[in-house]
mmCIF file of the C-alpha atoms, coordinates in Angstrom:
data_MODEL
# 
_entry.id   MODEL 
# 
loop_
_atom_site.group_PDB 
_atom_site.id 
_atom_site.type_symbol 
_atom_site.label_atom_id 
_atom_site.label_alt_id 
_atom_site.label_comp_id 
_atom_site.label_asym_id 
_atom_site.label_entity_id 
_atom_site.label_seq_id 
_atom_site.pdbx_PDB_ins_code 
_atom_site.Cartn_x 
_atom_site.Cartn_y 
_atom_site.Cartn_z 
_atom_site.occupancy 
_atom_site.B_iso_or_equiv 
_atom_site.pdbx_formal_charge 
_atom_site.auth_seq_id 
_atom_site.auth_comp_id 
_atom_site.auth_asym_id 
_atom_site.auth_atom_id 
_atom_site.pdbx_PDB_model_num 
ATOM 1   C CA . MET A 1 1   ? 6.850   -6.696  19.339  1.00 0.00 ? 1   MET A CA 1 
ATOM 2   C CA . LYS A 1 2   ? 7.380   -4.374  16.382  1.00 0.00 ? 2   LYS A CA 1 
ATOM 3   C CA . LYS A 1 3   ? 4.556   -3.208  14.132  1.00 0.00 ? 3   LYS A CA 1 
ATOM 4   C CA . ILE A 1 4   ? 4.609   -1.984  10.532  1.00 0.00 ? 4   ILE A CA 1 
ATOM 5   C CA . LEU A 1 5   ? 1.765   -0.315  8.659   1.00 0.00 ? 5   LEU A CA 1 
ATOM 6   C CA . LEU A 1 6   ? 1.970   -0.952  4.909   1.00 0.00 ? 6   LEU A CA 1 
ATOM 7   C CA . ILE A 1 7   ? -0.378  1.294   2.908   1.00 0.00 ? 7   ILE A CA 1 
ATOM 8   C CA . VAL A 1 8   ? -0.828  0.393   -0.760  1.00 0.00 ? 8   VAL A CA 1 
ATOM 9   C CA . ASP A 1 9   ? -1.333  3.188   -3.315  1.00 0.00 ? 9   ASP A CA 1 
ATOM 10  C CA . PRO A 1 10  ? -3.414  5.748   -1.333  1.00 0.00 ? 10  PRO A CA 1 
ATOM 11  C CA . GLN A 1 11  ? -3.171  8.217   -4.219  1.00 0.00 ? 11  GLN A CA 1 
ATOM 12  C CA . ASN A 1 12  ? -5.539  10.872  -5.547  1.00 0.00 ? 12  ASN A CA 1 
ATOM 13  C CA . ASP A 1 13  ? -6.186  9.155   -8.877  1.00 0.00 ? 13  ASP A CA 1 
ATOM 14  C CA . PHE A 1 14  ? -7.518  6.085   -7.037  1.00 0.00 ? 14  PHE A CA 1 
ATOM 15  C CA . ILE A 1 15  ? -9.585  8.212   -4.648  1.00 0.00 ? 15  ILE A CA 1 
ATOM 16  C CA . THR A 1 16  ? -11.164 11.021  -6.685  1.00 0.00 ? 16  THR A CA 1 
ATOM 17  C CA . GLY A 1 17  ? -9.240  10.984  -9.972  1.00 0.00 ? 17  GLY A CA 1 
ATOM 18  C CA . SER A 1 18  ? -9.104  9.100   -13.249 1.00 0.00 ? 18  SER A CA 1 
ATOM 19  C CA . LEU A 1 19  ? -9.317  5.625   -11.694 1.00 0.00 ? 19  LEU A CA 1 
ATOM 20  C CA . ALA A 1 20  ? -11.364 6.412   -8.580  1.00 0.00 ? 20  ALA A CA 1 
ATOM 21  C CA . VAL A 1 21  ? -12.527 3.395   -6.563  1.00 0.00 ? 21  VAL A CA 1 
ATOM 22  C CA . GLU A 1 22  ? -15.952 3.608   -4.955  1.00 0.00 ? 22  GLU A CA 1 
ATOM 23  C CA . GLY A 1 23  ? -15.672 4.235   -1.221  1.00 0.00 ? 23  GLY A CA 1 
ATOM 24  C CA . ALA A 1 24  ? -11.946 5.029   -1.392  1.00 0.00 ? 24  ALA A CA 1 
ATOM 25  C CA . LYS A 1 25  ? -12.272 8.604   -0.134  1.00 0.00 ? 25  LYS A CA 1 
ATOM 26  C CA . GLU A 1 26  ? -14.250 7.564   2.941   1.00 0.00 ? 26  GLU A CA 1 
ATOM 27  C CA . ARG A 1 27  ? -11.830 4.736   3.733   1.00 0.00 ? 27  ARG A CA 1 
ATOM 28  C CA . MET A 1 28  ? -8.730  6.868   3.253   1.00 0.00 ? 28  MET A CA 1 
ATOM 29  C CA . MET A 1 29  ? -10.220 9.587   5.457   1.00 0.00 ? 29  MET A CA 1 
ATOM 30  C CA . LYS A 1 30  ? -10.864 6.930   8.117   1.00 0.00 ? 30  LYS A CA 1 
ATOM 31  C CA . LEU A 1 31  ? -7.276  5.734   7.656   1.00 0.00 ? 31  LEU A CA 1 
ATOM 32  C CA . ALA A 1 32  ? -5.972  9.282   8.149   1.00 0.00 ? 32  ALA A CA 1 
ATOM 33  C CA . GLU A 1 33  ? -7.939  9.525   11.403  1.00 0.00 ? 33  GLU A CA 1 
ATOM 34  C CA . TYR A 1 34  ? -6.679  6.092   12.489  1.00 0.00 ? 34  TYR A CA 1 
ATOM 35  C CA . ILE A 1 35  ? -3.053  7.156   11.917  1.00 0.00 ? 35  ILE A CA 1 
ATOM 36  C CA . LYS A 1 36  ? -3.630  10.401  13.783  1.00 0.00 ? 36  LYS A CA 1 
ATOM 37  C CA . ASN A 1 37  ? -5.090  8.580   16.787  1.00 0.00 ? 37  ASN A CA 1 
ATOM 38  C CA . LEU A 1 38  ? -3.245  5.240   16.790  1.00 0.00 ? 38  LEU A CA 1 
ATOM 39  C CA . GLY A 1 39  ? -0.230  5.743   14.535  1.00 0.00 ? 39  GLY A CA 1 
ATOM 40  C CA . HIS A 1 40  ? 2.015   5.782   17.624  1.00 0.00 ? 40  HIS A CA 1 
ATOM 41  C CA . LYS A 1 41  ? 1.681   1.988   17.896  1.00 0.00 ? 41  LYS A CA 1 
ATOM 42  C CA . TYR A 1 42  ? 3.595   1.550   14.612  1.00 0.00 ? 42  TYR A CA 1 
ATOM 43  C CA . ASP A 1 43  ? 7.368   1.456   14.473  1.00 0.00 ? 43  ASP A CA 1 
ATOM 44  C CA . ALA A 1 44  ? 7.306   2.160   10.735  1.00 0.00 ? 44  ALA A CA 1 
ATOM 45  C CA . ILE A 1 45  ? 4.799   3.290   8.127   1.00 0.00 ? 45  ILE A CA 1 
ATOM 46  C CA . CYS A 1 46  ? 5.555   2.261   4.546   1.00 0.00 ? 46  CYS A CA 1 
ATOM 47  C CA . ILE A 1 47  ? 3.607   3.493   1.530   1.00 0.00 ? 47  ILE A CA 1 
ATOM 48  C CA . THR A 1 48  ? 3.638   2.103   -1.993  1.00 0.00 ? 48  THR A CA 1 
ATOM 49  C CA . MET A 1 49  ? 2.880   4.450   -4.877  1.00 0.00 ? 49  MET A CA 1 
ATOM 50  C CA . ASP A 1 50  ? 2.017   3.797   -8.495  1.00 0.00 ? 50  ASP A CA 1 
ATOM 51  C CA . THR A 1 51  ? 4.545   5.978   -10.294 1.00 0.00 ? 51  THR A CA 1 
ATOM 52  C CA . HIS A 1 52  ? 3.978   5.872   -14.038 1.00 0.00 ? 52  HIS A CA 1 
ATOM 53  C CA . PRO A 1 53  ? 5.594   7.600   -17.006 1.00 0.00 ? 53  PRO A CA 1 
ATOM 54  C CA . GLU A 1 54  ? 3.128   9.072   -19.537 1.00 0.00 ? 54  GLU A CA 1 
ATOM 55  C CA . ASP A 1 55  ? 3.696   6.189   -21.963 1.00 0.00 ? 55  ASP A CA 1 
ATOM 56  C CA . HIS A 1 56  ? 3.014   3.397   -19.458 1.00 0.00 ? 56  HIS A CA 1 
ATOM 57  C CA . CYS A 1 57  ? 1.806   0.112   -20.968 1.00 0.00 ? 57  CYS A CA 1 
ATOM 58  C CA . SER A 1 58  ? -1.196  -0.160  -18.607 1.00 0.00 ? 58  SER A CA 1 
ATOM 59  C CA . PHE A 1 59  ? -2.880  2.936   -20.094 1.00 0.00 ? 59  PHE A CA 1 
ATOM 60  C CA . LYS A 1 60  ? -5.665  2.432   -22.638 1.00 0.00 ? 60  LYS A CA 1 
ATOM 61  C CA . GLU A 1 61  ? -4.042  4.811   -25.115 1.00 0.00 ? 61  GLU A CA 1 
ATOM 62  C CA . ASN A 1 62  ? -0.938  2.596   -25.003 1.00 0.00 ? 62  ASN A CA 1 
ATOM 63  C CA . GLY A 1 63  ? -2.820  -0.704  -25.378 1.00 0.00 ? 63  GLY A CA 1 
ATOM 64  C CA . GLY A 1 64  ? -3.509  -1.345  -21.681 1.00 0.00 ? 64  GLY A CA 1 
ATOM 65  C CA . ILE A 1 65  ? -6.785  -1.730  -19.790 1.00 0.00 ? 65  ILE A CA 1 
ATOM 66  C CA . TRP A 1 66  ? -6.740  1.310   -17.468 1.00 0.00 ? 66  TRP A CA 1 
ATOM 67  C CA . PRO A 1 67  ? -7.207  5.036   -18.026 1.00 0.00 ? 67  PRO A CA 1 
ATOM 68  C CA . ALA A 1 68  ? -4.019  7.059   -17.549 1.00 0.00 ? 68  ALA A CA 1 
ATOM 69  C CA . HIS A 1 69  ? -3.332  7.365   -13.814 1.00 0.00 ? 69  HIS A CA 1 
ATOM 70  C CA . CYS A 1 70  ? -0.648  8.233   -11.266 1.00 0.00 ? 70  CYS A CA 1 
ATOM 71  C CA . VAL A 1 71  ? 1.610   9.874   -13.826 1.00 0.00 ? 71  VAL A CA 1 
ATOM 72  C CA . THR A 1 72  ? 4.710   11.005  -11.966 1.00 0.00 ? 72  THR A CA 1 
ATOM 73  C CA . TYR A 1 73  ? 4.462   14.439  -10.296 1.00 0.00 ? 73  TYR A CA 1 
ATOM 74  C CA . THR A 1 74  ? 0.857   15.082  -11.370 1.00 0.00 ? 74  THR A CA 1 
ATOM 75  C CA . ALA A 1 75  ? -1.903  15.883  -8.861  1.00 0.00 ? 75  ALA A CA 1 
ATOM 76  C CA . GLY A 1 76  ? -3.281  12.363  -9.330  1.00 0.00 ? 76  GLY A CA 1 
ATOM 77  C CA . TRP A 1 77  ? 0.050   10.839  -8.323  1.00 0.00 ? 77  TRP A CA 1 
ATOM 78  C CA . ASN A 1 78  ? 0.087   12.656  -4.975  1.00 0.00 ? 78  ASN A CA 1 
ATOM 79  C CA . LEU A 1 79  ? -1.365  11.521  -1.678  1.00 0.00 ? 79  LEU A CA 1 
ATOM 80  C CA . PRO A 1 80  ? -4.473  13.403  -0.514  1.00 0.00 ? 80  PRO A CA 1 
ATOM 81  C CA . GLU A 1 81  ? -3.729  16.320  1.819   1.00 0.00 ? 81  GLU A CA 1 
ATOM 82  C CA . TYR A 1 82  ? -5.650  14.882  4.769   1.00 0.00 ? 82  TYR A CA 1 
ATOM 83  C CA . LEU A 1 83  ? -3.531  11.723  4.664   1.00 0.00 ? 83  LEU A CA 1 
ATOM 84  C CA . GLU A 1 84  ? -0.306  13.713  4.271   1.00 0.00 ? 84  GLU A CA 1 
ATOM 85  C CA . HIS A 1 85  ? -1.240  15.733  7.385   1.00 0.00 ? 85  HIS A CA 1 
ATOM 86  C CA . SER A 1 86  ? -1.785  12.561  9.420   1.00 0.00 ? 86  SER A CA 1 
ATOM 87  C CA . LEU A 1 87  ? 1.505   11.079  8.209   1.00 0.00 ? 87  LEU A CA 1 
ATOM 88  C CA . MET A 1 88  ? 3.343   14.298  9.129   1.00 0.00 ? 88  MET A CA 1 
ATOM 89  C CA . HIS A 1 89  ? 1.674   14.206  12.556  1.00 0.00 ? 89  HIS A CA 1 
ATOM 90  C CA . TYR A 1 90  ? 2.852   10.584  12.974  1.00 0.00 ? 90  TYR A CA 1 
ATOM 91  C CA . SER A 1 91  ? 6.389   11.484  11.932  1.00 0.00 ? 91  SER A CA 1 
ATOM 92  C CA . ASN A 1 92  ? 6.559   14.562  14.168  1.00 0.00 ? 92  ASN A CA 1 
ATOM 93  C CA . GLU A 1 93  ? 5.064   12.795  17.194  1.00 0.00 ? 93  GLU A CA 1 
ATOM 94  C CA . SER A 1 94  ? 7.031   9.551   16.878  1.00 0.00 ? 94  SER A CA 1 
ATOM 95  C CA . GLY A 1 95  ? 10.253  10.888  15.402  1.00 0.00 ? 95  GLY A CA 1 
ATOM 96  C CA . LYS A 1 96  ? 10.025  8.107   12.782  1.00 0.00 ? 96  LYS A CA 1 
ATOM 97  C CA . LEU A 1 97  ? 10.076  8.547   9.040   1.00 0.00 ? 97  LEU A CA 1 
ATOM 98  C CA . VAL A 1 98  ? 7.341   7.519   6.638   1.00 0.00 ? 98  VAL A CA 1 
ATOM 99  C CA . THR A 1 99  ? 8.949   5.697   3.723   1.00 0.00 ? 99  THR A CA 1 
ATOM 100 C CA . CYS A 1 100 ? 7.505   5.727   0.184   1.00 0.00 ? 100 CYS A CA 1 
ATOM 101 C CA . TYR A 1 101 ? 8.261   3.028   -2.376  1.00 0.00 ? 101 TYR A CA 1 
ATOM 102 C CA . HIS A 1 102 ? 7.524   3.414   -6.096  1.00 0.00 ? 102 HIS A CA 1 
ATOM 103 C CA . LYS A 1 103 ? 6.306   0.831   -8.589  1.00 0.00 ? 103 LYS A CA 1 
ATOM 104 C CA . GLY A 1 104 ? 5.264   0.878   -12.229 1.00 0.00 ? 104 GLY A CA 1 
ATOM 105 C CA . THR A 1 105 ? 8.173   3.151   -13.091 1.00 0.00 ? 105 THR A CA 1 
ATOM 106 C CA . ASN A 1 106 ? 9.112   1.199   -16.235 1.00 0.00 ? 106 ASN A CA 1 
ATOM 107 C CA . SER A 1 107 ? 6.928   2.030   -19.258 1.00 0.00 ? 107 SER A CA 1 
ATOM 108 C CA . HIS A 1 108 ? 6.858   -1.599  -20.406 1.00 0.00 ? 108 HIS A CA 1 
ATOM 109 C CA . THR A 1 109 ? 6.059   -3.364  -17.120 1.00 0.00 ? 109 THR A CA 1 
ATOM 110 C CA . GLU A 1 110 ? 2.830   -3.664  -15.110 1.00 0.00 ? 110 GLU A CA 1 
ATOM 111 C CA . GLU A 1 111 ? 3.517   -3.904  -11.388 1.00 0.00 ? 111 GLU A CA 1 
ATOM 112 C CA . TYR A 1 112 ? 0.433   -4.350  -9.230  1.00 0.00 ? 112 TYR A CA 1 
ATOM 113 C CA . SER A 1 113 ? 2.692   -5.441  -6.361  1.00 0.00 ? 113 SER A CA 1 
ATOM 114 C CA . ILE A 1 114 ? 5.596   -3.392  -4.994  1.00 0.00 ? 114 ILE A CA 1 
ATOM 115 C CA . PHE A 1 115 ? 7.507   -6.675  -4.790  1.00 0.00 ? 115 PHE A CA 1 
ATOM 116 C CA . ALA A 1 116 ? 7.424   -6.940  -8.596  1.00 0.00 ? 116 ALA A CA 1 
ATOM 117 C CA . ASN A 1 117 ? 9.620   -3.818  -8.728  1.00 0.00 ? 117 ASN A CA 1 
ATOM 118 C CA . THR A 1 118 ? 13.289  -4.782  -8.753  1.00 0.00 ? 118 THR A CA 1 
ATOM 119 C CA . GLU A 1 119 ? 14.500  -1.584  -7.076  1.00 0.00 ? 119 GLU A CA 1 
ATOM 120 C CA . ASP A 1 120 ? 11.998  -0.288  -4.523  1.00 0.00 ? 120 ASP A CA 1 
ATOM 121 C CA . GLY A 1 121 ? 10.511  -3.752  -3.990  1.00 0.00 ? 121 GLY A CA 1 
ATOM 122 C CA . LEU A 1 122 ? 13.933  -4.935  -2.894  1.00 0.00 ? 122 LEU A CA 1 
ATOM 123 C CA . LYS A 1 123 ? 14.371  -1.874  -0.650  1.00 0.00 ? 123 LYS A CA 1 
ATOM 124 C CA . LEU A 1 124 ? 11.058  -2.575  1.109   1.00 0.00 ? 124 LEU A CA 1 
ATOM 125 C CA . ARG A 1 125 ? 11.878  -6.270  1.442   1.00 0.00 ? 125 ARG A CA 1 
ATOM 126 C CA . ASN A 1 126 ? 15.231  -5.354  2.993   1.00 0.00 ? 126 ASN A CA 1 
ATOM 127 C CA . GLN A 1 127 ? 13.606  -2.875  5.404   1.00 0.00 ? 127 GLN A CA 1 
ATOM 128 C CA . ILE A 1 128 ? 11.180  -5.567  6.591   1.00 0.00 ? 128 ILE A CA 1 
ATOM 129 C CA . ARG A 1 129 ? 13.933  -8.195  6.838   1.00 0.00 ? 129 ARG A CA 1 
ATOM 130 C CA . ASP A 1 130 ? 16.120  -5.850  8.900   1.00 0.00 ? 130 ASP A CA 1 
ATOM 131 C CA . ILE A 1 131 ? 13.276  -5.339  11.381  1.00 0.00 ? 131 ILE A CA 1 
ATOM 132 C CA . PHE A 1 132 ? 12.722  -9.105  11.540  1.00 0.00 ? 132 PHE A CA 1 
ATOM 133 C CA . LYS A 1 133 ? 16.425  -9.700  12.222  1.00 0.00 ? 133 LYS A CA 1 
ATOM 134 C CA . GLU A 1 134 ? 16.347  -7.355  15.209  1.00 0.00 ? 134 GLU A CA 1 
ATOM 135 C CA . HIS A 1 135 ? 13.063  -8.565  16.738  1.00 0.00 ? 135 HIS A CA 1 
ATOM 136 C CA . GLU A 1 136 ? 11.473  -11.946 17.342  1.00 0.00 ? 136 GLU A CA 1 
ATOM 137 C CA . SER A 1 137 ? 7.963   -10.752 16.598  1.00 0.00 ? 137 SER A CA 1 
ATOM 138 C CA . VAL A 1 138 ? 6.895   -8.312  13.898  1.00 0.00 ? 138 VAL A CA 1 
ATOM 139 C CA . ASP A 1 139 ? 3.296   -7.667  12.868  1.00 0.00 ? 139 ASP A CA 1 
ATOM 140 C CA . ILE A 1 140 ? 2.490   -6.097  9.511   1.00 0.00 ? 140 ILE A CA 1 
ATOM 141 C CA . ASP A 1 141 ? -0.892  -4.424  8.947   1.00 0.00 ? 141 ASP A CA 1 
ATOM 142 C CA . VAL A 1 142 ? -1.775  -3.986  5.265   1.00 0.00 ? 142 VAL A CA 1 
ATOM 143 C CA . CYS A 1 143 ? -4.416  -1.714  3.719   1.00 0.00 ? 143 CYS A CA 1 
ATOM 144 C CA . GLY A 1 144 ? -4.976  0.590   0.745   1.00 0.00 ? 144 GLY A CA 1 
ATOM 145 C CA . ILE A 1 145 ? -6.350  0.690   -2.791  1.00 0.00 ? 145 ILE A CA 1 
ATOM 146 C CA . ALA A 1 146 ? -7.454  -1.383  -4.673  1.00 0.00 ? 146 ALA A CA 1 
ATOM 147 C CA . GLY A 1 147 ? -8.104  -4.472  -2.593  1.00 0.00 ? 147 GLY A CA 1 
ATOM 148 C CA . ASP A 1 148 ? -8.733  -6.705  -5.607  1.00 0.00 ? 148 ASP A CA 1 
ATOM 149 C CA . TYR A 1 149 ? -5.618  -5.602  -7.491  1.00 0.00 ? 149 TYR A CA 1 
ATOM 150 C CA . CYS A 1 150 ? -2.628  -3.866  -5.911  1.00 0.00 ? 150 CYS A CA 1 
ATOM 151 C CA . VAL A 1 151 ? -3.413  -4.704  -2.268  1.00 0.00 ? 151 VAL A CA 1 
ATOM 152 C CA . LEU A 1 152 ? -4.028  -8.359  -3.161  1.00 0.00 ? 152 LEU A CA 1 
ATOM 153 C CA . GLU A 1 153 ? -0.884  -8.697  -5.283  1.00 0.00 ? 153 GLU A CA 1 
ATOM 154 C CA . THR A 1 154 ? 1.254   -6.897  -2.669  1.00 0.00 ? 154 THR A CA 1 
ATOM 155 C CA . LEU A 1 155 ? -0.159  -9.259  -0.046  1.00 0.00 ? 155 LEU A CA 1 
ATOM 156 C CA . LYS A 1 156 ? 0.798   -12.283 -2.176  1.00 0.00 ? 156 LYS A CA 1 
ATOM 157 C CA . GLY A 1 157 ? 4.343   -10.943 -2.526  1.00 0.00 ? 157 GLY A CA 1 
ATOM 158 C CA . LEU A 1 158 ? 4.600   -10.237 1.194   1.00 0.00 ? 158 LEU A CA 1 
ATOM 159 C CA . ARG A 1 159 ? 3.465   -13.768 2.090   1.00 0.00 ? 159 ARG A CA 1 
ATOM 160 C CA . LYS A 1 160 ? 6.232   -15.278 -0.047  1.00 0.00 ? 160 LYS A CA 1 
ATOM 161 C CA . PHE A 1 161 ? 8.964   -14.050 2.221   1.00 0.00 ? 161 PHE A CA 1 
ATOM 162 C CA . ILE A 1 162 ? 7.405   -13.682 5.675   1.00 0.00 ? 162 ILE A CA 1 
ATOM 163 C CA . GLY A 1 163 ? 4.514   -16.153 5.689   1.00 0.00 ? 163 GLY A CA 1 
ATOM 164 C CA . ASP A 1 164 ? 0.986   -15.587 7.008   1.00 0.00 ? 164 ASP A CA 1 
ATOM 165 C CA . ASP A 1 165 ? 1.458   -15.473 10.772  1.00 0.00 ? 165 ASP A CA 1 
ATOM 166 C CA . TYR A 1 166 ? 2.613   -11.860 10.857  1.00 0.00 ? 166 TYR A CA 1 
ATOM 167 C CA . ILE A 1 167 ? 0.044   -10.299 8.488   1.00 0.00 ? 167 ILE A CA 1 
ATOM 168 C CA . THR A 1 168 ? -3.287  -8.628  9.192   1.00 0.00 ? 168 THR A CA 1 
ATOM 169 C CA . VAL A 1 169 ? -5.296  -6.886  6.479   1.00 0.00 ? 169 VAL A CA 1 
ATOM 170 C CA . LEU A 1 170 ? -7.140  -3.790  7.704   1.00 0.00 ? 170 LEU A CA 1 
ATOM 171 C CA . THR A 1 171 ? -10.255 -4.126  5.554   1.00 0.00 ? 171 THR A CA 1 
ATOM 172 C CA . ASP A 1 172 ? -11.846 -1.009  7.098   1.00 0.00 ? 172 ASP A CA 1 
ATOM 173 C CA . TYR A 1 173 ? -9.114  1.011   5.392   1.00 0.00 ? 173 TYR A CA 1 
ATOM 174 C CA . THR A 1 174 ? -9.127  -0.880  2.083   1.00 0.00 ? 174 THR A CA 1 
ATOM 175 C CA . ALA A 1 175 ? -11.244 -0.005  -0.964  1.00 0.00 ? 175 ALA A CA 1 
ATOM 176 C CA . SER A 1 176 ? -11.838 -2.492  -3.771  1.00 0.00 ? 176 SER A CA 1 
ATOM 177 C CA . ILE A 1 177 ? -13.245 -2.124  -7.276  1.00 0.00 ? 177 ILE A CA 1 
ATOM 178 C CA . ASP A 1 178 ? -15.405 -5.230  -6.705  1.00 0.00 ? 178 ASP A CA 1 
ATOM 179 C CA . GLY A 1 179 ? -16.558 -4.127  -3.251  1.00 0.00 ? 179 GLY A CA 1 
ATOM 180 C CA . GLY A 1 180 ? -14.071 -6.395  -1.462  1.00 0.00 ? 180 GLY A CA 1 
ATOM 181 C CA . GLU A 1 181 ? -15.248 -9.859  -2.521  1.00 0.00 ? 181 GLU A CA 1 
ATOM 182 C CA . LYS A 1 182 ? -12.047 -11.095 -4.162  1.00 0.00 ? 182 LYS A CA 1 
ATOM 183 C CA . LEU A 1 183 ? -9.818  -9.925  -1.311  1.00 0.00 ? 183 LEU A CA 1 
ATOM 184 C CA . ILE A 1 184 ? -12.057 -11.357 1.439   1.00 0.00 ? 184 ILE A CA 1 
ATOM 185 C CA . ASN A 1 185 ? -12.282 -14.700 -0.383  1.00 0.00 ? 185 ASN A CA 1 
ATOM 186 C CA . TYR A 1 186 ? -8.495  -14.804 -0.651  1.00 0.00 ? 186 TYR A CA 1 
ATOM 187 C CA . LEU A 1 187 ? -8.056  -13.954 3.039   1.00 0.00 ? 187 LEU A CA 1 
ATOM 188 C CA . ASN A 1 188 ? -10.533 -16.645 4.086   1.00 0.00 ? 188 ASN A CA 1 
ATOM 189 C CA . GLU A 1 189 ? -9.045  -19.289 1.776   1.00 0.00 ? 189 GLU A CA 1 
ATOM 190 C CA . ASN A 1 190 ? -5.559  -18.644 3.159   1.00 0.00 ? 190 ASN A CA 1 
ATOM 191 C CA . GLU A 1 191 ? -6.623  -18.059 6.783   1.00 0.00 ? 191 GLU A CA 1 
ATOM 192 C CA . ILE A 1 192 ? -5.096  -14.573 6.873   1.00 0.00 ? 192 ILE A CA 1 
ATOM 193 C CA . SER A 1 193 ? -6.250  -12.297 9.673   1.00 0.00 ? 193 SER A CA 1 
ATOM 194 C CA . TYR A 1 194 ? -8.465  -9.318  8.932   1.00 0.00 ? 194 TYR A CA 1 
# 
């Protein structure tokens, strides 16, 4: 059995920055510790990243509903150092690469899910499909920020092409703006493991 860890948007702006989610820092620190201790059980770690130009349509100053966040190459766009250290430890210990996929790169398009992105969404889909072709059983653990937006929408996109049987949501490593209610309701309604 192969295992993939898919981490959605674990970026500084969602942890301590302009769009910080309550509890995100604690959960991402727990995630970093989890990767350090148990990352070896994963055959691949994939990370999605909001990657916005300064004039992105989701920003309030451009008519959107969110404060400016995750502007490309700013401090808020980066991963926190403690998570980067754990990912480097995973890569060095396992000899496997951590792959980052970017979404929200077009100024005029909102992309809560990586699978809404026509370039990197396709690359991630192909990476997952290639692993499925080579192995009968593949489990995908999903976590990240924010559970009621980008994690939820990424989960919906993932279900469309692999179904529910292979997915587990790691709620201990997921922070939500609403405290987790919307995500948990969705998981229960669709009988998705968590």
